[in-house]
Short mmCIF file of C-alpha atoms in Angstrom, two decimals:
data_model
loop_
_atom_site.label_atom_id
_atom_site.label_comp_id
_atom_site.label_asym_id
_atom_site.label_seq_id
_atom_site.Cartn_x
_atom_site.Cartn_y
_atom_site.Cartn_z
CA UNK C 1 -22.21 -29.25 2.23
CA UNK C 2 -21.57 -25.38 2.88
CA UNK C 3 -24.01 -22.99 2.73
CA UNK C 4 -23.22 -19.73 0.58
CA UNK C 5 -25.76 -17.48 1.76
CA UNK C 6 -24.59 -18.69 5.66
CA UNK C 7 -21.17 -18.56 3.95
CA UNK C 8 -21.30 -15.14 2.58
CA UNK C 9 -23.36 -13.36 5.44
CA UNK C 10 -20.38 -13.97 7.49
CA UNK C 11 -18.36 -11.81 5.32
CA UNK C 12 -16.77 -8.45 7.06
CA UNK C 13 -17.09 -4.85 6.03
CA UNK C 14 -13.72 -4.03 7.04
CA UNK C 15 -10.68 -5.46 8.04
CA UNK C 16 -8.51 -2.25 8.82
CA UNK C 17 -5.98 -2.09 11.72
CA UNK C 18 -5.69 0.57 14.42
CA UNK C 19 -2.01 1.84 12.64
CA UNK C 20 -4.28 1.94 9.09
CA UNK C 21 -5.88 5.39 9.14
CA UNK C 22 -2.41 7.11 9.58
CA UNK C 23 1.04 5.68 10.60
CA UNK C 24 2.30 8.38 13.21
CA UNK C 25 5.52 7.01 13.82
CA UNK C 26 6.69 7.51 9.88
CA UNK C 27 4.99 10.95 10.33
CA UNK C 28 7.12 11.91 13.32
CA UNK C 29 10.39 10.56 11.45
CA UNK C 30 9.80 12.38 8.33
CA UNK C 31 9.15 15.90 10.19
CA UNK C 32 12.58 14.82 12.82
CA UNK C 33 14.45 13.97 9.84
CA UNK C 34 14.22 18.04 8.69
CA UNK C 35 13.44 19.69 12.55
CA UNK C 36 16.90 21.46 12.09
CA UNK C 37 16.39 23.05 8.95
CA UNK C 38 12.67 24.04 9.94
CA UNK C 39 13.56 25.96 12.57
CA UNK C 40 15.88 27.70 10.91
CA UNK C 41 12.82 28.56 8.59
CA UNK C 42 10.71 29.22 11.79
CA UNK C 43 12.42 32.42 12.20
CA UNK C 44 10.98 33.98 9.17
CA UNK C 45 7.58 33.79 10.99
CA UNK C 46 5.90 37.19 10.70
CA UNK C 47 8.98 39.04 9.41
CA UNK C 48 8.94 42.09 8.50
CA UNK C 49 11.19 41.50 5.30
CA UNK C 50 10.98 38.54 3.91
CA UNK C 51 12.11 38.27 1.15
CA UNK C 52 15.55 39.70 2.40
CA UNK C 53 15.56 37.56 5.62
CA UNK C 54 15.07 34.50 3.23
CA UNK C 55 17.47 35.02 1.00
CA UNK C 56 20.11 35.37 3.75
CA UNK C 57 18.57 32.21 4.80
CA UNK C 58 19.33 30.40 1.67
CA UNK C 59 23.04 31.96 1.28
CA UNK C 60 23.98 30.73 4.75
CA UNK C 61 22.02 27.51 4.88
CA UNK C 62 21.10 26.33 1.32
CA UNK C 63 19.83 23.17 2.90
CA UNK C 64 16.75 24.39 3.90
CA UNK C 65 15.33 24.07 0.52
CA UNK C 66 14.80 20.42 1.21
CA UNK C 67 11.84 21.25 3.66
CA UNK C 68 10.30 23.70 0.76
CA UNK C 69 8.49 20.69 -1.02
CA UNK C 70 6.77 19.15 1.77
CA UNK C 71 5.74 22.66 2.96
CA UNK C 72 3.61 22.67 -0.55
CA UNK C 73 2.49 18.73 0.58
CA UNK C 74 5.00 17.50 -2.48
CA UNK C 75 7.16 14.14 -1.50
CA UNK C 76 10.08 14.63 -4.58
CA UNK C 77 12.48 17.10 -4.36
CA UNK C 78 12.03 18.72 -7.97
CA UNK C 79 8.80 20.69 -8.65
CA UNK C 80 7.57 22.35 -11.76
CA UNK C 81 5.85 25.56 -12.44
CA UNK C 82 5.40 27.66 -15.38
CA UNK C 83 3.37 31.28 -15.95
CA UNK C 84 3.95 34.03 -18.43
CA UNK C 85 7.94 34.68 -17.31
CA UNK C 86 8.80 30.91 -18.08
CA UNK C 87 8.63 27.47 -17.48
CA UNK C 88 11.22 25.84 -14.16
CA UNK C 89 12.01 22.56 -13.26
CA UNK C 90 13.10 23.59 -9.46
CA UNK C 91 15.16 21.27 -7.51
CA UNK C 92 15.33 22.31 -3.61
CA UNK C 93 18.29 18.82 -3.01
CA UNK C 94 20.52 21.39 -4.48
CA UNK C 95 20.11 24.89 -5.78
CA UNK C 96 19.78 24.41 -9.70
CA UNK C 97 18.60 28.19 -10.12
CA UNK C 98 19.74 31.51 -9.04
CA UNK C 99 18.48 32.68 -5.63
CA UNK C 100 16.32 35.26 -6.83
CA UNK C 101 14.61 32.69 -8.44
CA UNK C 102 13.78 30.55 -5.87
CA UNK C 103 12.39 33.87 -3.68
CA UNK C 104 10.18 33.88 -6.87
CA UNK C 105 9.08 30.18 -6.43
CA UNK C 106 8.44 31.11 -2.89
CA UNK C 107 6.06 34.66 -3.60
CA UNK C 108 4.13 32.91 -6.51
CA UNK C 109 3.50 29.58 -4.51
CA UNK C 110 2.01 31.72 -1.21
CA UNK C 111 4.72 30.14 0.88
CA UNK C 112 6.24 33.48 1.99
CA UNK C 113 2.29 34.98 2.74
CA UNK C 114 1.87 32.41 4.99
CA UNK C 115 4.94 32.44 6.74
CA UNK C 116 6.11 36.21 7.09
CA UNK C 117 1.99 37.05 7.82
CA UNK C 118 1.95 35.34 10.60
CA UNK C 119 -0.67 32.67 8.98
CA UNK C 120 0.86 29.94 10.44
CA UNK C 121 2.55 29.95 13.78
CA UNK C 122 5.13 27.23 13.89
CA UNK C 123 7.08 25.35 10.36
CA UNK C 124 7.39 22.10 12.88
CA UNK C 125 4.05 21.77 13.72
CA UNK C 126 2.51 22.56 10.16
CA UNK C 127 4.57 20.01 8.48
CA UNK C 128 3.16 17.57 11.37
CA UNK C 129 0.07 18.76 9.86
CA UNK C 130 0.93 17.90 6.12
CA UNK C 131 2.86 14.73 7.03
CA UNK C 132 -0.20 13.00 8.55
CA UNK C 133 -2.14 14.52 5.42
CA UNK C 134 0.33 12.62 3.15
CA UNK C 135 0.56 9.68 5.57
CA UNK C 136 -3.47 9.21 5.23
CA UNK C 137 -2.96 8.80 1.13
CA UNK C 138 -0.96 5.45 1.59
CA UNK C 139 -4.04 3.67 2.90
CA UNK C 140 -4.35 2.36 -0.40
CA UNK C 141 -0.88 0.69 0.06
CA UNK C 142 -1.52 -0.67 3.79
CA UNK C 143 -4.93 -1.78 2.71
CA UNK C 144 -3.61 -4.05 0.02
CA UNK C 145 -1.52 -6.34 2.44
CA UNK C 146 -3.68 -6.33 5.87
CA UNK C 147 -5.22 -9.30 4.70
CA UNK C 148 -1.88 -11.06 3.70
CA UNK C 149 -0.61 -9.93 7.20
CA UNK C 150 -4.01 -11.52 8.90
CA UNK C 151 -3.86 -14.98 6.66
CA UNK C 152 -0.31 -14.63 8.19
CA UNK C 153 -1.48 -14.84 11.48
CA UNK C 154 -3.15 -18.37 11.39
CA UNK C 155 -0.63 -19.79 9.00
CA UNK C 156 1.71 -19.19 12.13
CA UNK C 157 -0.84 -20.12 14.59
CA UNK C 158 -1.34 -24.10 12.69
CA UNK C 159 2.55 -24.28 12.84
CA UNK C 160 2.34 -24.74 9.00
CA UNK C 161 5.37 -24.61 6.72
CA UNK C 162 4.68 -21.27 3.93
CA UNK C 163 6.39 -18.91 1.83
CA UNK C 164 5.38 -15.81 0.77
CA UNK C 165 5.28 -14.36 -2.83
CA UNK C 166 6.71 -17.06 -4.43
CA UNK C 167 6.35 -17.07 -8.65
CA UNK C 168 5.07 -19.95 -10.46
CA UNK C 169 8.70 -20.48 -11.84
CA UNK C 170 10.18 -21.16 -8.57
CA UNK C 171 7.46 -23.12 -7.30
CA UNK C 172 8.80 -25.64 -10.55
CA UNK C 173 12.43 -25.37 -9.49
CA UNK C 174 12.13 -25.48 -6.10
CA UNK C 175 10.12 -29.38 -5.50
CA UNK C 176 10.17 -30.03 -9.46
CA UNK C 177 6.25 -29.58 -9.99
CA UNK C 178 5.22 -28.84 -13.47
CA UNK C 179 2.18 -26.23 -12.63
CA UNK C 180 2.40 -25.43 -16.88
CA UNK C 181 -1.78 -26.31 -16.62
CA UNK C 182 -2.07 -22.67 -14.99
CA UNK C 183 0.80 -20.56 -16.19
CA UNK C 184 -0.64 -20.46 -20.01
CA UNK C 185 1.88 -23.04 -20.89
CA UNK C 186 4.82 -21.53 -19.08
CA UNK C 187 4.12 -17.84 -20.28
CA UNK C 188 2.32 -16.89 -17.16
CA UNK C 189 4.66 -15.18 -14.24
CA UNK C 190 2.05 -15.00 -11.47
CA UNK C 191 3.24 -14.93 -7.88
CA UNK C 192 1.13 -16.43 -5.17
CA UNK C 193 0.72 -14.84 -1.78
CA UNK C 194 1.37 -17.95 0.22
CA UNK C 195 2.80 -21.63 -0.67
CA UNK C 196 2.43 -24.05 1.98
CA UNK C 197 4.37 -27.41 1.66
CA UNK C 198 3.20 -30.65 3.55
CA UNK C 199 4.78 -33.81 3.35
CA UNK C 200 2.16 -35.14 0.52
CA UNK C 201 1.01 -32.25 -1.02
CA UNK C 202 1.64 -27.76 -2.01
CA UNK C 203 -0.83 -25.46 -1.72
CA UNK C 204 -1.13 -22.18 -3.82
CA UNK C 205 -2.88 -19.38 -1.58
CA UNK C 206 -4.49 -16.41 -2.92
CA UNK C 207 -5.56 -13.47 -0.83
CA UNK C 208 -7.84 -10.61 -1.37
CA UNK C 209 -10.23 -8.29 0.72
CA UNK C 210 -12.76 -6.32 -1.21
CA UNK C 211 -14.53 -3.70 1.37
CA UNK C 212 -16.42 -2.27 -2.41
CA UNK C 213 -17.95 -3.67 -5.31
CA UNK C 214 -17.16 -3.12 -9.00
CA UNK C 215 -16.18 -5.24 -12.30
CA UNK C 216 -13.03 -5.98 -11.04
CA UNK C 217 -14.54 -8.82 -8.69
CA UNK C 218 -16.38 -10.45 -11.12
CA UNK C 219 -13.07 -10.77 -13.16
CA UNK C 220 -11.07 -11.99 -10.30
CA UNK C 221 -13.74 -14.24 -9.58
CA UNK C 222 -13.67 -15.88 -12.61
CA UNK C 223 -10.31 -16.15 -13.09
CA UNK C 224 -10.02 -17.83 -9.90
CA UNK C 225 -12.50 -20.45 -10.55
CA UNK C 226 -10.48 -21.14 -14.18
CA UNK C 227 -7.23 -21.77 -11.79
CA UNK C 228 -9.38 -23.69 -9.40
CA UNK C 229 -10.52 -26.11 -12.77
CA UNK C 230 -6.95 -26.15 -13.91
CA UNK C 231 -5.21 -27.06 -10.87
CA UNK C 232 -7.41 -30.63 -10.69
CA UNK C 233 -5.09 -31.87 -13.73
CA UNK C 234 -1.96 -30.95 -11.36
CA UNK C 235 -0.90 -34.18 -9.04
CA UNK C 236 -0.71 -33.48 -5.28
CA UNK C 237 -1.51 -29.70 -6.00
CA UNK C 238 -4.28 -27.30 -4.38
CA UNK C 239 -5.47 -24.02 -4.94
CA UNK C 240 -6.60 -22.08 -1.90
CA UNK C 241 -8.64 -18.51 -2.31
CA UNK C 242 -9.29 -16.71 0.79
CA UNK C 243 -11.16 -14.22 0.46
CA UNK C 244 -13.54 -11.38 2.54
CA UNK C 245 -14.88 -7.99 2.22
CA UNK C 246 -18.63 -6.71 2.26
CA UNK C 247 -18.36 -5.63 -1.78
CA UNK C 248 -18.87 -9.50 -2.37
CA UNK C 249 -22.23 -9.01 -1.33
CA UNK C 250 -22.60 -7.20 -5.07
CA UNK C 251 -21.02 -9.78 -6.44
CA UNK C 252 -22.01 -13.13 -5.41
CA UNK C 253 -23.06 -14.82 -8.21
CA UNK C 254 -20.11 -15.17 -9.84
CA UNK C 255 -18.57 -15.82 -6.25
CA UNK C 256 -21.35 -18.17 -5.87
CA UNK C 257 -20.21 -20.18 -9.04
CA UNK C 258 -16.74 -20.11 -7.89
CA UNK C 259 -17.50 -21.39 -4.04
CA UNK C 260 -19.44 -24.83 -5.93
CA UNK C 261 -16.34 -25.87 -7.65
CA UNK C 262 -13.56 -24.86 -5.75
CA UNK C 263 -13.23 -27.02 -2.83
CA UNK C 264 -10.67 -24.46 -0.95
CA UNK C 265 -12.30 -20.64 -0.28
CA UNK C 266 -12.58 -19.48 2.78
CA UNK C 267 -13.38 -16.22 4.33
CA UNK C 268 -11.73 -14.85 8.09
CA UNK C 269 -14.69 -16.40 9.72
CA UNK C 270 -13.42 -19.91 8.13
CA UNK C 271 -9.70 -18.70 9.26
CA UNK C 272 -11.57 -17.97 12.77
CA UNK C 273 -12.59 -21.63 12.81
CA UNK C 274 -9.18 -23.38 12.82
CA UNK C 275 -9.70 -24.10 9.35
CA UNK C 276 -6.39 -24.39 8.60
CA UNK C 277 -6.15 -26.90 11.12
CA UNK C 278 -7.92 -29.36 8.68
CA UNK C 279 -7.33 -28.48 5.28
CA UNK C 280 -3.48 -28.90 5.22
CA UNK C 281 -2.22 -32.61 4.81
#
């Protein structure tokens, strides 16, 4: 028999990879992608007119507007604004107001301060600047699938036979399993992260790291534990959670109820362990 208190002091604060924090080599693309037209901005760096200098800018090379939205830290292309002279939907892929208008954009915004005072001393470097600010907001997004990338990792290492993101419907179609005991009678479209096949048996793999606590792991918790009960009624079927993250810690008794009836949750220690080594037959 396991121990969950062994079991759950093993589980990890963090699982985050060294490209995690801020994925440079998208940030240098996305400033390289618009070094052209930035320089050609560069030159309005402490002018002495502006507002002139910029709108010759824009006559002669209207595609600098593209680089005006990440200037403000803004990833689409059309921006709104509104004050007392009117409301503008502005769109800097191609010049949907006069240019006037746009020098306006650029005075009420502080763009042209910062550039023709001198505030900032080079467009290509700032935007290096805003890039890796922008770049640091996907962490969310890389978060999410560093533990389907590390389950990954050992599923390759035991020389096992998977599939990733496969939905409950082509599970059924593909080796003719009914699996209607845990998709609500057919109504459910759930995808699993992983599907292993062996000769005598398919495995549904969930993944999940929780670094925090909150409601939402006592929900996934029990939800889990419902598949865990429905999948018994399924012939040559198995439902595998793995599962890490210190926020457990704040949630372990409904973990706890989960890890006495489901037979298959693991954590990366378990993964560590060559568990998969075992389990699969």
């Amino acid at each position: 028999m396991r121990n969950f208190d062994q079991w759950l002091s093993e589980m990890r604060p963090s699982i985050n990879e060294y490209n995690f924090y801020v994925n440079f080599e998208k940030v240098y693309a996305n400033v390289d992608s618009m070094k052209v037209e930035l320089n050609i901005l560069n030159s309005l760096v402490g002018s002495k007119d502006i507002e002139q200098d910029f709108r010759e800018i824009l006559k002669r090379y209207p595609e600098t507007l593209r680089c005006i939205p990440t200037l403000l830290a803004v990833r689409q292309h059309e921006i709104y604004a509104q004050d007392e002279e009117g409301a503008f939907l502005y769109d800097f892929s191609r010049m949907n107001y006069s240019v006037e208008q746009y020098i306006a954009f650029m005075k009420k915004t502080g763009l042209l301060s910062l550039i023709g005072e001198h505030i900032i001393n080079n467009l290509v470097d700032y935007c290096l600047g805003i890039e890796t600010g922008l770049d640091s907001n996907a962490r969310k997004n890389r978060g999410g699938h560093q533990m389907e990338r590390l389950v990954e990792v050992y599923l390759k290492k035991a020389g096992l036979e998977y599939y990733k993101e496969m939905y409950l419907t082509q599970i059924e179609q593909t080796w003719g399993v009914d699996l209607s005991a845990i998709s609500a009678e057919g109504t459910s479209t759930k995808r699993w992260d992983f599907v292993v096949k062996t000769d005598q048996r398919i495995y549904l793999i969930e993944t999940n790291f929780y670094s925090s606590g909150g409601s939402k792991l006592n929900e996934t918790s029990r939800s889990y534990k419902m598949i865990a009960e429905e999948a018994k009624s399924i012939p040559d079927t198995e439902f595998v959670w793995i599962t890490d993250g210190g926020g457990w810690k704040s949630a372990r008794r409904n973990l706890h109820e989960t890890f006495d009836v489901l037979e298959h949750l693991y954590n990366i220690a378990d993964l560590e362990r060559g568990i998969f080594n075992s389990i699969f037959v």
